[in-house]
Coordinates of C-alpha atoms in Angstrom, one line a residue:
Chain A
M9 CA 42.9 37.4 -25.5
A10 CA 41.3 37.5 -22.1
I11 CA 42.9 40.4 -19.7
L12 CA 42.7 40.4 -16.1
H13 CA 43.1 44.0 -14.6
S14 CA 44.8 43.6 -11.2
Y15 CA 47.5 44.5 -8.6
P16 CA 50.2 42.1 -8.1
F17 CA 49.9 42.5 -4.0
C18 CA 45.6 43.0 -4.2
P19 CA 44.9 39.6 -2.5
H20 CA 42.0 39.6 -4.3
S21 CA 43.6 40.1 -7.6
R22 CA 45.9 36.7 -6.5
F23 CA 43.0 34.6 -5.9
A24 CA 41.4 35.7 -9.4
R25 CA 45.2 34.9 -10.8
L26 CA 45.1 31.3 -9.0
I27 CA 41.9 30.7 -10.0
L28 CA 42.7 31.5 -13.7
A29 CA 45.2 29.2 -13.9
E30 CA 43.4 26.7 -11.7
T31 CA 41.2 26.9 -14.6
G32 CA 43.9 26.4 -17.4
L33 CA 43.6 30.0 -18.5
E34 CA 46.1 32.4 -19.3
P35 CA 44.8 35.5 -19.4
D36 CA 47.3 38.3 -20.1
F37 CA 47.8 41.4 -17.4
A38 CA 47.2 45.2 -16.8
E39 CA 48.3 46.2 -13.6
E40 CA 45.9 48.7 -11.9
K41 CA 46.8 50.4 -8.6
P42 CA 43.8 50.0 -6.3
W43 CA 44.0 53.5 -5.8
D44 CA 44.6 55.6 -8.7
R45 CA 40.8 55.2 -9.8
R46 CA 41.4 56.2 -13.2
V47 CA 38.7 56.5 -15.7
P48 CA 39.5 54.9 -18.3
F49 CA 39.5 52.1 -16.1
L50 CA 36.4 53.1 -14.4
E51 CA 34.2 52.7 -17.4
L52 CA 34.9 49.6 -17.4
N53 CA 34.1 48.8 -13.9
P54 CA 31.8 51.5 -12.6
A55 CA 32.7 50.7 -8.6
G56 CA 36.9 50.7 -9.3
N57 CA 37.2 47.6 -7.3
L58 CA 40.1 45.2 -8.4
P59 CA 40.2 42.3 -10.0
L60 CA 38.3 43.1 -13.3
L61 CA 38.3 40.1 -15.7
V62 CA 37.4 41.5 -19.2
D63 CA 37.0 38.3 -21.1
D64 CA 37.7 37.6 -25.4
N65 CA 34.4 38.2 -25.8
G66 CA 34.5 41.3 -24.5
L67 CA 32.8 41.0 -21.2
A68 CA 33.5 42.8 -18.2
V69 CA 34.0 40.8 -15.0
P70 CA 34.3 42.7 -12.0
G71 CA 35.7 41.4 -8.6
A72 CA 36.9 38.2 -7.1
R73 CA 33.7 36.3 -6.4
G74 CA 32.0 37.5 -9.5
I75 CA 35.0 36.3 -11.5
A76 CA 34.6 32.8 -9.2
D77 CA 31.4 32.5 -10.1
Y78 CA 31.7 33.8 -14.5
L79 CA 34.3 30.9 -14.9
D80 CA 32.5 28.5 -12.9
D81 CA 29.5 29.4 -14.7
M82 CA 31.7 28.8 -18.0
R83 CA 34.2 26.4 -17.5
G84 CA 33.4 24.6 -14.4
A85 CA 32.0 22.1 -15.9
D86 CA 34.7 21.0 -18.1
L87 CA 37.2 21.0 -14.7
G88 CA 35.0 17.4 -13.7
S89 CA 36.4 16.0 -10.7
R90 CA 38.9 19.1 -10.5
R91 CA 35.6 21.5 -10.4
L92 CA 36.9 24.4 -8.0
L93 CA 32.9 24.8 -6.6
P94 CA 31.4 21.3 -6.4
Q95 CA 28.3 20.1 -7.4
E96 CA 27.2 18.9 -4.2
M97 CA 25.1 21.4 -2.1
T98 CA 26.7 20.3 1.3
Q99 CA 30.2 21.4 0.1
R100 CA 29.1 24.2 -2.4
V101 CA 27.4 26.2 0.8
E102 CA 30.1 25.3 2.8
V103 CA 32.9 26.8 -0.5
R104 CA 30.8 29.7 -0.6
R105 CA 30.7 30.2 3.8
L106 CA 34.8 30.3 3.4
L107 CA 34.7 32.3 0.4
D108 CA 32.9 34.6 2.3
W109 CA 35.3 33.8 5.5
F110 CA 38.2 34.9 3.4
L111 CA 37.7 37.7 0.6
V112 CA 36.1 39.5 3.0
K113 CA 36.2 38.6 6.9
F114 CA 39.8 37.9 6.7
H115 CA 40.4 40.9 4.1
E116 CA 38.2 43.0 6.8
E117 CA 40.7 42.1 9.8
V118 CA 43.8 41.4 7.8
T119 CA 45.0 41.7 4.6
D120 CA 43.3 45.1 4.1
Y121 CA 45.2 46.5 6.6
L122 CA 48.3 44.7 6.0
A123 CA 48.6 46.0 1.9
T124 CA 47.7 49.4 2.7
E125 CA 49.8 50.6 5.4
K126 CA 53.0 48.4 4.2
I127 CA 53.0 48.5 0.7
Y128 CA 50.2 50.6 -0.9
K129 CA 51.0 53.4 0.9
R130 CA 54.5 53.5 -0.4
F131 CA 53.4 54.0 -3.4
M132 CA 50.2 55.9 -2.8
P133 CA 50.6 59.6 -3.9
A134 CA 50.6 62.0 0.0
D135 CA 47.3 63.6 -1.6
L136 CA 45.7 60.1 -1.5
G137 CA 47.1 59.2 1.9
G138 CA 50.4 57.8 1.1
G139 CA 52.3 57.8 3.5
P140 CA 54.3 56.0 6.8
P141 CA 52.4 53.0 8.0
D142 CA 49.7 53.3 10.8
M143 CA 51.6 50.4 13.3
S144 CA 48.2 50.5 15.2
A145 CA 46.2 49.0 12.3
I146 CA 49.3 46.8 11.4
R147 CA 48.8 45.6 15.2
A148 CA 45.5 44.8 14.8
A149 CA 46.4 42.7 11.9
R150 CA 49.2 40.9 13.6
T151 CA 46.9 40.0 16.4
N152 CA 43.9 39.2 14.2
V153 CA 46.1 36.7 11.8
R154 CA 46.6 34.1 14.5
Y155 CA 42.9 33.1 15.0
H156 CA 42.5 32.9 11.5
L157 CA 45.9 30.4 11.0
K158 CA 44.3 28.6 14.1
Y159 CA 40.6 28.5 12.3
I160 CA 42.7 27.1 9.0
G161 CA 44.2 24.2 10.7
F162 CA 40.7 23.0 13.1
L163 CA 39.3 22.4 9.3
I164 CA 42.2 20.7 8.3
S165 CA 42.5 18.7 11.2
K166 CA 39.3 17.2 9.9
R167 CA 39.6 17.6 6.1
N168 CA 41.6 17.0 3.5
W169 CA 41.4 20.5 2.1
L170 CA 39.4 23.3 3.5
A171 CA 36.3 23.0 2.6
G172 CA 36.2 19.0 2.4
D173 CA 37.9 16.0 0.5
Q174 CA 38.8 18.1 -2.5
M175 CA 41.0 21.4 -3.1
T176 CA 38.3 24.5 -3.8
Y177 CA 38.1 28.3 -4.6
A178 CA 38.3 28.6 -0.4
D179 CA 42.0 27.0 -0.6
L180 CA 42.6 29.3 -3.2
A181 CA 41.0 32.5 -1.4
A182 CA 42.7 31.6 1.6
A183 CA 46.0 31.5 0.0
A184 CA 46.5 34.0 -2.1
H185 CA 45.3 36.5 1.1
L186 CA 47.8 34.5 3.3
S187 CA 50.2 34.9 0.2
V188 CA 50.5 39.1 1.0
V189 CA 50.9 38.3 4.8
D190 CA 53.4 35.7 4.1
Y191 CA 55.4 38.2 2.0
L192 CA 55.7 40.3 4.7
G193 CA 56.6 38.0 7.1
D194 CA 53.3 38.2 9.3
V195 CA 52.2 35.2 9.5
P196 CA 53.1 33.2 12.5
W197 CA 53.4 29.6 10.6
D198 CA 55.4 27.9 14.1
E199 CA 51.9 28.5 16.5
D200 CA 49.9 26.1 13.6
E201 CA 51.9 23.1 12.1
T202 CA 48.9 22.0 10.0
A203 CA 47.5 25.2 8.7
K204 CA 51.8 25.5 7.5
H205 CA 51.2 22.4 5.9
W206 CA 48.0 23.1 4.2
Y207 CA 49.8 25.9 2.7
A208 CA 53.2 24.5 1.4
R209 CA 50.2 22.1 -0.6
V210 CA 48.7 24.7 -2.2
K211 CA 51.4 27.4 -2.4
S212 CA 53.7 24.2 -4.6
R213 CA 51.3 24.2 -7.4
P214 CA 52.0 25.5 -10.7
S215 CA 49.3 28.0 -10.4
F216 CA 51.1 29.2 -7.9
R217 CA 54.2 30.3 -9.4
A218 CA 53.4 33.8 -10.6
L219 CA 52.7 35.0 -7.7
L220 CA 55.8 33.7 -5.6
A221 CA 57.6 35.6 -8.3
D222 CA 56.3 38.7 -7.6
R223 CA 58.4 41.4 -5.4
V224 CA 57.2 44.6 -4.3
P225 CA 60.1 47.5 -5.2
G226 CA 62.3 48.7 -2.8
M227 CA 61.3 45.7 0.1
A228 CA 62.2 42.2 0.1
P229 CA 60.1 39.3 0.9
A230 CA 60.3 37.0 4.1
D231 CA 63.0 34.8 3.4
H232 CA 60.8 31.8 3.2
Y233 CA 58.2 33.3 1.1
D234 CA 59.2 31.2 -2.3
N235 CA 60.5 28.5 -0.6
L236 CA 58.2 25.9 -1.7
D237 CA 59.1 23.5 1.5
F238 CA 59.4 26.9 4.1
Chain B
M29 CA 10.6 24.3 8.9
A30 CA 13.3 26.6 7.8
I31 CA 14.4 29.4 10.0
L32 CA 16.0 32.3 9.1
H33 CA 18.4 33.8 11.9
S34 CA 18.0 37.9 11.3
Y35 CA 17.5 41.2 13.0
P36 CA 14.9 43.4 11.3
F37 CA 17.0 46.8 10.3
C38 CA 19.7 44.5 9.4
P39 CA 19.8 45.3 5.6
H40 CA 21.0 42.1 4.8
S41 CA 18.6 40.0 6.8
R42 CA 15.7 42.3 4.8
F43 CA 17.3 41.3 1.7
A44 CA 17.0 37.2 2.5
R45 CA 13.4 38.3 3.8
L46 CA 12.4 39.5 0.5
I47 CA 14.0 36.9 -2.1
L48 CA 12.7 33.9 0.1
A49 CA 9.5 35.8 0.0
E50 CA 9.8 35.9 -3.4
T51 CA 10.8 32.5 -4.1
G52 CA 7.8 31.3 -2.4
L53 CA 9.2 30.3 1.1
E54 CA 8.1 31.4 4.3
P55 CA 10.7 30.3 7.2
D56 CA 10.0 30.7 10.9
F57 CA 12.4 34.3 11.7
A58 CA 14.3 34.3 14.8
E59 CA 15.7 37.6 16.0
E60 CA 19.9 37.8 15.9
K61 CA 21.1 41.2 17.6
P62 CA 23.8 41.7 15.2
W63 CA 26.0 43.1 18.0
D64 CA 25.6 40.3 20.2
R65 CA 27.5 37.1 19.5
R66 CA 26.0 34.5 21.4
V67 CA 27.4 31.2 21.6
P68 CA 25.0 29.2 20.4
F69 CA 24.8 31.1 17.1
L70 CA 27.7 31.2 16.7
E71 CA 28.0 27.4 16.9
L72 CA 25.6 27.8 13.5
N73 CA 28.2 30.3 12.3
P74 CA 31.0 30.8 13.1
A75 CA 31.4 33.9 11.4
G76 CA 28.6 35.3 13.0
N77 CA 27.3 37.5 10.8
L78 CA 23.8 37.8 9.4
P79 CA 21.3 36.5 7.8
L80 CA 21.6 32.7 8.7
L81 CA 19.5 30.5 7.1
V82 CA 18.8 27.1 8.3
D83 CA 17.1 25.0 5.7
D84 CA 14.7 22.4 6.7
N85 CA 16.6 20.0 5.5
G86 CA 19.4 21.0 8.4
L87 CA 21.8 22.9 6.2
A88 CA 22.9 25.7 7.6
V89 CA 23.6 28.7 5.2
P90 CA 25.2 31.6 5.9
G91 CA 25.3 35.4 4.6
A92 CA 22.8 37.8 1.7
R93 CA 25.3 36.2 -0.8
G94 CA 25.3 32.3 -0.1
I95 CA 21.6 32.4 0.4
A96 CA 21.0 34.3 -2.5
D97 CA 22.9 31.3 -4.3
Y98 CA 21.2 28.6 -2.2
L99 CA 17.7 29.3 -3.1
D100 CA 19.2 29.9 -6.8
D101 CA 20.7 26.7 -6.9
M102 CA 17.8 25.0 -5.0
R103 CA 14.5 26.4 -5.8
G104 CA 15.9 28.7 -9.6
A105 CA 14.5 26.7 -11.9
D106 CA 10.9 26.1 -10.8
L107 CA 10.6 29.8 -11.2
G108 CA 10.9 30.0 -14.6
S109 CA 11.1 33.5 -16.6
R110 CA 10.8 34.7 -12.8
R111 CA 14.2 33.3 -11.7
L112 CA 16.0 36.1 -9.6
L113 CA 19.3 35.3 -10.9
P114 CA 18.6 35.2 -15.6
Q115 CA 20.0 31.8 -17.1
E116 CA 21.9 34.6 -19.9
M117 CA 25.5 35.3 -18.9
T118 CA 25.4 38.8 -19.8
Q119 CA 23.2 39.3 -17.5
R120 CA 24.3 37.1 -14.7
V121 CA 27.1 38.8 -15.0
E122 CA 25.1 42.3 -14.3
V123 CA 23.3 40.6 -11.3
R124 CA 26.4 39.9 -9.2
R125 CA 27.9 43.3 -10.2
L126 CA 25.0 45.0 -8.3
L127 CA 24.5 42.4 -5.5
D128 CA 28.5 43.6 -4.9
W129 CA 27.5 46.9 -5.7
F130 CA 24.8 47.3 -3.3
L131 CA 25.7 44.2 -0.9
V132 CA 29.2 45.5 -0.4
K133 CA 30.0 49.0 -1.9
F134 CA 26.5 50.7 -0.4
H135 CA 26.4 49.1 2.8
E136 CA 30.0 50.0 3.5
E137 CA 29.8 53.5 1.9
V138 CA 25.9 54.2 3.2
T139 CA 23.7 51.4 5.4
D140 CA 26.4 50.6 7.4
Y141 CA 26.8 54.0 8.8
L142 CA 23.5 55.1 9.3
A143 CA 21.7 51.2 10.8
T144 CA 24.7 51.7 12.9
E145 CA 24.7 55.3 13.8
K146 CA 20.9 55.5 13.9
I147 CA 19.5 52.5 15.0
Y148 CA 21.8 49.4 16.5
K149 CA 23.5 52.0 19.4
R150 CA 20.2 52.9 21.1
F151 CA 20.3 49.1 21.9
M152 CA 23.5 48.1 21.8
P153 CA 24.7 47.9 25.6
A154 CA 27.8 50.9 26.5
D155 CA 30.9 48.0 26.4
L156 CA 29.6 46.7 23.1
G157 CA 29.2 50.6 21.0
G158 CA 26.0 51.9 22.2
G159 CA 25.3 55.5 23.0
P160 CA 24.3 58.6 21.3
P161 CA 25.3 58.7 17.0
D162 CA 28.5 59.6 15.3
M163 CA 27.0 62.4 13.0
S164 CA 30.3 62.2 10.9
A165 CA 29.4 59.1 9.8
I166 CA 25.9 60.1 9.3
R167 CA 26.7 63.0 7.2
A168 CA 29.0 61.0 5.3
A169 CA 26.0 58.7 4.4
R170 CA 23.7 61.3 3.8
T171 CA 26.6 62.6 1.2
N172 CA 26.9 59.3 -0.2
V173 CA 23.1 58.0 -1.0
R174 CA 23.1 61.0 -2.8
Y175 CA 25.1 59.5 -6.4
H176 CA 24.3 55.9 -5.4
L177 CA 20.4 57.6 -6.1
K178 CA 21.6 58.5 -9.5
Y179 CA 23.3 55.6 -10.3
I180 CA 19.6 53.7 -9.7
G181 CA 18.0 56.4 -11.9
F182 CA 20.6 56.3 -15.0
L183 CA 21.0 52.2 -15.1
I184 CA 16.3 52.9 -14.8
S185 CA 16.6 56.0 -17.8
K186 CA 17.8 52.6 -19.9
R187 CA 16.4 49.7 -18.7
N188 CA 13.3 48.5 -17.0
W189 CA 14.6 47.1 -13.6
L190 CA 18.2 47.6 -12.5
A191 CA 19.6 44.6 -14.0
G192 CA 17.8 44.3 -17.8
D193 CA 14.4 43.8 -18.4
Q194 CA 13.0 41.6 -15.4
M195 CA 13.0 42.2 -11.3
T196 CA 16.7 39.9 -9.9
Y197 CA 18.3 39.5 -7.1
A198 CA 20.1 43.3 -7.8
D199 CA 16.7 45.4 -7.6
L200 CA 16.0 42.9 -4.3
A201 CA 19.4 43.9 -2.6
A202 CA 19.2 47.6 -3.5
A203 CA 15.3 48.0 -2.4
A204 CA 16.6 46.2 1.2
H205 CA 19.1 48.2 1.7
L206 CA 17.1 51.7 0.7
S207 CA 14.6 50.6 2.7
V208 CA 16.9 51.3 6.0
V209 CA 17.7 54.0 4.6
D210 CA 14.2 55.0 3.4
Y211 CA 12.5 54.5 7.2
L212 CA 15.1 57.0 8.4
G213 CA 14.0 59.5 6.2
D214 CA 17.5 59.6 4.4
V215 CA 17.2 59.1 0.9
P216 CA 16.6 62.6 -0.7
W217 CA 14.0 60.8 -3.3
D218 CA 13.3 64.4 -4.9
E219 CA 16.9 64.4 -6.5
D220 CA 15.9 61.3 -8.6
E221 CA 12.3 60.8 -9.8
T222 CA 13.4 57.6 -12.2
A223 CA 15.0 55.8 -9.0
K224 CA 11.9 57.2 -6.7
H225 CA 9.3 55.4 -9.4
W226 CA 11.5 52.4 -9.4
Y227 CA 11.8 52.0 -5.5
A228 CA 7.5 52.7 -5.8
R229 CA 7.4 49.7 -8.1
V230 CA 9.7 47.4 -5.9
K231 CA 8.3 47.9 -2.5
S232 CA 4.5 47.7 -4.0
R233 CA 5.1 43.7 -4.4
P234 CA 3.8 41.4 -1.7
S235 CA 7.4 40.6 -0.8
F236 CA 8.1 43.7 0.5
R237 CA 4.7 44.2 2.9
A238 CA 6.5 42.4 5.9
L239 CA 9.3 45.1 5.8
L240 CA 6.9 48.2 6.0
A241 CA 5.5 47.0 8.9
D242 CA 8.8 46.5 10.9
R243 CA 8.8 49.5 13.6
V244 CA 11.8 50.2 15.4
P245 CA 11.2 50.7 19.5
G246 CA 10.5 54.3 20.0
M247 CA 11.3 55.7 16.5
A248 CA 8.7 56.3 14.1
P249 CA 9.4 56.0 10.3
A250 CA 9.8 58.4 7.6
D251 CA 6.1 59.7 6.9
H252 CA 6.1 57.9 3.1
Y253 CA 8.1 54.8 4.7
D254 CA 5.0 52.4 4.4
N255 CA 2.5 54.2 1.6
L256 CA 3.3 52.6 -1.5
D257 CA 2.6 55.7 -3.6
F258 CA 4.8 57.9 -1.7

């Protein structure tokens, strides 16, 4: 049985959970706290980043992007027209551009701040940086998320899905990251109806159900978090 | 003619130059200052990151990792046994793991600090952050580079190249990043002879020549920078 080492509110872990489910795989889950740097985990993944997929063939595949590429190599052809990394070159370049956009840029500008300050720091020991949130980091993230939401709205005004006619890794990366921000009530959905409708489409997928059932102990989600119609 | 939008001492740009040369391509180069955020460049690449390859078919391919994947899709099969992303699955996973290691982790812990503080800030306008270097950032990078060098030595003590028997994208990513640090004289080569010999092998390749000819205006490289035997 494959095992996904992950953390419920790590946005990269959420992306991996979505793409595994969309690929039809149901791994076991092993919770790994992002700040722990446990030696047994570092032995599996020296870089220490999440997520890590250990496939049932024993191969350890680290990182959101690495897992996406691996799944496409191993299972992409079986998905036919539902393939999450399309075959046509212009689309492949666009999916990868947007993967970078959400897994790197959106993470640096939004999710990393919010997940760290509002969630991780509640559970981290003080000597690893736990404690009250840094409000200036939260304010920066709340400012930044607005132009990302506009960018999603801009793309969806021209296309059915973020990278083109079909749903791809790009939509799942964007939605995985937004889902963490949405739990915290920090997505100003009213500012972009187009982006909001796109997100409602993604979060209605069966692959999203498990994410919507996650709860941060002691912190309720925004009211609409698991409402499929908003 | 393909054009690579890049900056001589941007480590990701250097990686793209190496893999283009190893793939047998000779694009034109357009210099783009990483801090400029020029509107005509943002129109080609909304994320604004370097490098950006505009292929002769007009397709704009952003980012070090995106260009590597694109070149493998377009030209990888032509390279036969010299393919930089091997076909065998265990090796592909290992190459991608190490690409992440050097393009993300090494960049965050070493190259980003050093390139920004020692090079970019010399040329950036003050209102964009130019000025004297932050010595604490430089000290952090100099501490961090030591364990990365040991890790390279550890891998090369078991293998011919970083990811296995043949040279791959992993070697070129590591060497591209190290080349910036080496220009600045901040690689403690004496601490790991195995890593040093591996780097001498990579920097002796014809693809490396153009990198070794680059100069930062007003700042000479370390004495051994372009000495192929150290």
